[in-house]
Short mmCIF file of C-alpha atoms in Angstrom, two decimals:
data_model
loop_
_atom_site.label_atom_id
_atom_site.label_comp_id
_atom_site.label_asym_id
_atom_site.label_seq_id
_atom_site.Cartn_x
_atom_site.Cartn_y
_atom_site.Cartn_z
CA UNK A 1314 4.27 16.75 -67.89
CA UNK A 1315 7.44 15.37 -66.25
CA UNK A 1316 6.31 16.82 -62.94
CA UNK A 1317 3.01 14.93 -62.93
CA UNK A 1318 4.40 11.46 -62.02
CA UNK A 1319 6.50 13.06 -59.27
CA UNK A 1320 3.45 14.88 -57.86
CA UNK A 1321 1.39 11.68 -58.01
CA UNK A 1322 4.22 9.82 -56.29
CA UNK A 1323 4.41 12.32 -53.47
CA UNK A 1324 0.63 12.25 -53.06
CA UNK A 1325 0.73 8.45 -52.93
CA UNK A 1326 3.33 8.50 -50.16
CA UNK A 1327 1.21 10.94 -48.18
CA UNK A 1328 -1.93 8.85 -48.61
CA UNK A 1329 -0.12 5.63 -47.66
CA UNK A 1330 1.45 7.27 -44.62
CA UNK A 1331 -1.88 8.65 -43.50
CA UNK A 1332 -3.55 5.27 -43.95
CA UNK A 1333 -0.79 3.66 -41.87
CA UNK A 1334 -1.29 6.20 -39.09
CA UNK A 1335 2.06 7.94 -39.51
CA UNK A 1336 0.95 11.20 -41.11
CA UNK A 1337 -0.07 14.04 -38.85
CA UNK A 1338 -0.90 17.68 -39.40
CA UNK A 1339 -0.51 20.52 -36.91
CA UNK A 1340 -4.19 20.17 -36.01
CA UNK A 1341 -3.81 16.61 -34.73
CA UNK A 1342 -0.46 16.74 -32.98
CA UNK A 1343 -0.26 17.43 -29.27
CA UNK A 1344 2.84 18.28 -27.24
CA UNK A 1345 2.49 17.52 -23.55
CA UNK A 1346 4.97 18.49 -20.83
CA UNK A 1347 4.47 16.53 -17.61
CA UNK A 1348 6.02 15.90 -14.21
CA UNK A 1349 8.14 12.74 -14.21
CA UNK A 1350 5.94 11.12 -11.56
CA UNK A 1351 3.02 10.94 -14.04
CA UNK A 1352 4.93 8.87 -16.58
CA UNK A 1353 3.19 5.49 -16.21
CA UNK A 1354 -0.50 6.49 -16.19
CA UNK A 1355 -0.07 9.37 -18.63
CA UNK A 1356 1.86 7.25 -21.14
CA UNK A 1357 -0.91 4.64 -21.06
CA UNK A 1358 -3.66 7.23 -21.53
CA UNK A 1359 -1.74 8.98 -24.32
CA UNK A 1360 -1.48 5.71 -26.25
CA UNK A 1361 -5.19 5.04 -25.78
CA UNK A 1362 -6.02 8.57 -26.87
CA UNK A 1363 -3.84 8.28 -29.98
CA UNK A 1364 -5.60 5.07 -30.96
CA UNK A 1365 -9.10 6.38 -30.30
CA UNK A 1366 -8.70 9.88 -31.72
CA UNK A 1367 -6.13 9.39 -34.49
CA UNK A 1368 -3.74 12.00 -33.13
CA UNK A 1369 -0.08 12.07 -32.16
CA UNK A 1370 0.74 12.83 -28.51
CA UNK A 1371 4.37 13.75 -27.86
CA UNK A 1372 5.21 13.42 -24.15
CA UNK A 1373 8.08 15.27 -22.49
CA UNK A 1374 8.68 14.27 -18.84
CA UNK A 1375 10.90 16.09 -16.37
CA UNK A 1376 10.99 18.18 -13.18
CA UNK A 1377 8.07 20.60 -13.06
CA UNK A 1378 10.27 23.63 -12.39
CA UNK A 1379 12.48 22.90 -15.37
CA UNK A 1380 9.51 22.31 -17.66
CA UNK A 1381 7.95 25.58 -16.51
CA UNK A 1382 11.16 27.41 -17.39
CA UNK A 1383 11.09 25.85 -20.88
CA UNK A 1384 7.51 27.02 -21.45
CA UNK A 1385 8.37 30.53 -20.26
CA UNK A 1386 11.28 30.54 -22.71
CA UNK A 1387 8.87 29.81 -25.54
CA UNK A 1388 9.40 26.11 -26.18
CA UNK A 1389 6.46 24.44 -27.88
CA UNK A 1390 3.99 23.01 -25.40
CA UNK A 1391 0.23 22.60 -25.70
CA UNK A 1392 -0.61 21.09 -22.31
CA UNK A 1393 1.33 21.03 -19.04
CA UNK A 1394 0.87 18.73 -16.04
CA UNK A 1395 2.75 20.01 -12.98
CA UNK A 1396 3.55 18.22 -9.72
CA UNK A 1397 3.14 21.53 -7.91
CA UNK A 1398 0.24 23.94 -8.33
CA UNK A 1399 2.57 26.93 -7.87
CA UNK A 1400 4.10 26.36 -11.32
CA UNK A 1401 0.66 26.51 -12.92
CA UNK A 1402 0.08 29.81 -11.09
CA UNK A 1403 3.45 31.06 -12.31
CA UNK A 1404 2.51 30.36 -15.94
CA UNK A 1405 -0.92 31.89 -15.39
CA UNK A 1406 0.60 35.12 -14.05
CA UNK A 1407 2.94 35.22 -17.05
CA UNK A 1408 -0.07 35.12 -19.37
CA UNK A 1409 0.86 31.71 -20.76
CA UNK A 1410 -2.37 29.83 -20.03
CA UNK A 1411 -5.95 29.87 -21.24
CA UNK A 1412 -7.26 27.27 -18.78
CA UNK A 1413 -5.99 25.80 -15.51
CA UNK A 1414 -7.23 22.91 -13.41
CA UNK A 1415 -6.38 21.42 -10.02
CA UNK A 1416 -5.91 17.83 -11.09
CA UNK A 1417 -4.68 15.41 -8.41
CA UNK A 1418 -3.49 15.36 -4.80
CA UNK A 1419 -0.83 13.17 -3.20
CA UNK A 1420 1.31 12.69 -0.11
CA UNK A 1421 5.03 12.52 0.63
CA UNK A 1422 6.24 9.15 1.91
CA UNK A 1423 9.48 7.63 3.19
CA UNK A 1424 10.54 4.44 1.40
CA UNK A 1425 13.45 2.12 2.13
CA UNK A 1426 15.61 -0.26 0.12
CA UNK A 1427 16.48 -3.83 1.02
CA UNK A 1428 19.60 -2.64 2.84
CA UNK A 1429 17.66 0.17 4.50
CA UNK A 1430 15.21 -2.35 5.89
CA UNK A 1431 18.11 -4.45 7.20
CA UNK A 1432 19.49 -1.33 8.92
CA UNK A 1433 16.21 -1.02 10.81
CA UNK A 1434 14.75 2.13 9.27
CA UNK A 1435 11.23 2.15 10.67
CA UNK A 1436 10.45 5.87 10.80
CA UNK A 1437 11.88 9.21 9.71
CA UNK A 1438 13.97 9.62 12.87
CA UNK A 1439 16.06 6.61 11.79
CA UNK A 1440 17.51 8.42 8.76
CA UNK A 1441 19.79 10.36 11.11
CA UNK A 1442 21.56 7.22 12.33
CA UNK A 1443 25.26 6.75 11.48
CA UNK A 1444 25.78 4.85 8.23
CA UNK A 1445 22.29 5.47 6.88
CA UNK A 1446 22.27 6.96 3.38
CA UNK A 1447 19.40 9.13 2.17
CA UNK A 1448 18.25 10.52 -1.20
CA UNK A 1449 16.24 13.74 -1.38
CA UNK A 1450 15.33 15.12 -4.79
CA UNK A 1451 16.75 18.42 -5.99
CA UNK A 1452 14.52 21.33 -4.86
CA UNK A 1453 13.86 22.17 -8.52
CA UNK A 1454 11.62 19.10 -8.43
CA UNK A 1455 8.60 19.77 -6.19
CA UNK A 1456 9.14 16.54 -4.23
CA UNK A 1457 12.54 17.89 -3.19
CA UNK A 1458 10.99 21.11 -1.92
CA UNK A 1459 8.22 19.23 -0.08
CA UNK A 1460 10.81 16.94 1.54
CA UNK A 1461 13.05 19.76 2.71
CA UNK A 1462 10.05 21.60 4.15
CA UNK A 1463 8.86 18.53 6.09
CA UNK A 1464 12.33 17.62 7.39
CA UNK A 1465 12.98 21.20 8.50
CA UNK A 1466 9.68 21.29 10.40
CA UNK A 1467 10.65 18.00 12.04
CA UNK A 1468 14.07 19.39 12.94
CA UNK A 1469 15.91 16.74 10.93
CA UNK A 1470 17.18 18.55 7.85
CA UNK A 1471 20.27 20.17 9.36
CA UNK A 1472 21.13 16.90 11.10
CA UNK A 1473 21.18 14.72 7.98
CA UNK A 1474 23.20 17.35 6.12
CA UNK A 1475 25.70 17.84 8.95
CA UNK A 1476 26.09 14.09 9.65
CA UNK A 1477 26.54 13.19 6.00
CA UNK A 1478 23.43 11.05 5.72
CA UNK A 1479 22.26 13.02 2.67
CA UNK A 1480 24.10 11.27 -0.15
CA UNK A 1481 22.16 12.07 -3.32
CA UNK A 1482 20.05 14.90 -4.81
CA UNK A 1483 18.49 13.36 -7.97
CA UNK A 1484 16.70 15.61 -10.43
CA UNK A 1485 13.34 13.78 -10.42
CA UNK A 1486 11.19 11.76 -8.06
CA UNK A 1487 11.48 8.72 -10.34
CA UNK A 1488 15.26 8.84 -10.00
CA UNK A 1489 14.94 8.76 -6.22
CA UNK A 1490 12.60 5.76 -6.48
CA UNK A 1491 14.98 3.99 -8.87
CA UNK A 1492 17.91 4.44 -6.49
CA UNK A 1493 15.89 2.91 -3.64
CA UNK A 1494 14.56 0.12 -5.86
CA UNK A 1495 18.10 -0.76 -7.00
CA UNK A 1496 19.42 -0.64 -3.43
CA UNK A 1497 21.80 2.21 -4.25
CA UNK A 1498 20.58 4.17 -1.23
CA UNK A 1499 19.03 3.17 2.09
CA UNK A 1500 16.08 5.54 2.12
CA UNK A 1501 14.38 8.14 -0.04
CA UNK A 1502 11.41 10.46 -0.12
CA UNK A 1503 8.89 10.10 -2.94
CA UNK A 1504 5.19 10.56 -3.56
CA UNK A 1505 2.81 7.86 -2.42
CA UNK A 1506 1.83 7.36 -6.06
CA UNK A 1507 5.46 6.76 -7.05
CA UNK A 1508 5.98 4.28 -4.20
CA UNK A 1509 2.94 2.34 -5.43
CA UNK A 1510 4.14 2.46 -9.04
CA UNK A 1511 7.61 1.19 -8.15
CA UNK A 1512 6.38 -1.39 -5.65
CA UNK A 1513 8.33 0.19 -2.78
CA UNK A 1514 7.33 -0.42 0.85
CA UNK A 1515 6.08 2.74 2.54
CA UNK A 1516 7.61 3.26 5.99
CA UNK A 1517 5.88 6.54 6.82
CA UNK A 1518 3.45 8.98 5.23
CA UNK A 1519 3.57 12.72 6.00
CA UNK A 1520 0.49 14.95 6.38
CA UNK A 1521 0.02 18.11 4.36
CA UNK A 1522 0.53 20.06 7.59
CA UNK A 1523 4.25 19.22 7.24
CA UNK A 1524 4.68 19.39 3.47
CA UNK A 1525 2.05 21.90 2.46
CA UNK A 1526 -0.72 20.89 0.01
CA UNK A 1527 0.61 18.55 -2.66
CA UNK A 1528 -1.61 19.37 -5.61
CA UNK A 1529 -0.98 18.41 -9.23
CA UNK A 1530 -2.15 21.01 -11.69
CA UNK A 1531 -2.85 21.14 -15.41
CA UNK A 1532 -2.63 24.09 -17.77
CA UNK A 1533 -3.68 24.54 -21.38
CA UNK A 1534 -0.98 26.74 -22.89
CA UNK A 1535 -1.99 29.84 -24.84
CA UNK A 1536 -1.07 29.86 -28.52
CA UNK A 1537 -0.66 26.11 -28.81
CA UNK A 1538 -3.10 23.50 -30.00
CA UNK A 1539 -5.64 24.72 -27.47
CA UNK A 1540 -8.62 22.70 -28.69
CA UNK A 1541 -6.77 19.39 -28.66
CA UNK A 1542 -5.03 20.18 -25.35
CA UNK A 1543 -8.37 20.81 -23.66
CA UNK A 1544 -9.82 17.64 -25.18
CA UNK A 1545 -6.93 15.50 -23.89
CA UNK A 1546 -7.18 17.10 -20.44
CA UNK A 1547 -10.88 16.21 -20.35
CA UNK A 1548 -9.98 12.69 -21.49
CA UNK A 1549 -7.58 12.35 -18.54
CA UNK A 1550 -10.26 13.62 -16.14
CA UNK A 1551 -12.72 11.08 -17.56
CA UNK A 1552 -10.13 8.35 -16.93
CA UNK A 1553 -9.11 9.54 -13.45
CA UNK A 1554 -9.27 5.94 -12.19
CA UNK A 1555 -6.03 5.28 -14.07
CA UNK A 1556 -4.30 7.75 -11.76
CA UNK A 1557 -6.07 6.44 -8.65
CA UNK A 1558 -4.45 3.04 -9.28
CA UNK A 1559 -1.12 4.66 -8.44
CA UNK A 1560 -2.19 6.25 -5.16
CA UNK A 1561 -3.48 9.64 -6.32
CA UNK A 1562 -6.83 11.11 -5.36
CA UNK A 1563 -8.84 13.62 -7.39
CA UNK A 1564 -8.03 17.18 -6.28
#
């Protein structure tokens, strides 16, 4: 009978934890991998969803390419939001998805810091001027790839590399925005949504004819908590206005 009080004690802890909202089972835990640019709206919606549905949403933000590699390596993920549709296709071809969805569209923009504004950066041609410092995200982050593509089509990429204007290759779009916001760099290339979220002045917006289509995608990952992943994806689609606040449009 000595084990009875112990068992009752354990049960009591479980009950108390559940009542307090801290106890979760595998059926009501959701692991979401998402592009860093989605951090603000997705964090807000995840908190709302947790409160309304009584589930735990674990968010992991990073560059879409790196997150895709983690999923392919077998790391636990139930739902993936990518800043580039091609990574969703890559997972689909690898047999890792049960559902995919074109989610949002965006545009690449040039933003400037306080010092950049003082240096007279008014359009993309100005980033080639002597003394102007520029941040372009690492190509592993989709925004880096979009930027390189646009600058190469404009004939500016080789110039900023050769002249030493390219000073930083941050890993995520949010890092580029932070550097501009903190006046660590004169100019940077981010998504329109990120510029809005960080309160950065947009100097120039680039059409999809230069960057290629900028489409955010979502994928429910096979073998994970598929039911809950699909439910949260639908929840995000129902609350698409939260993303529109930051400059996105429905895809």
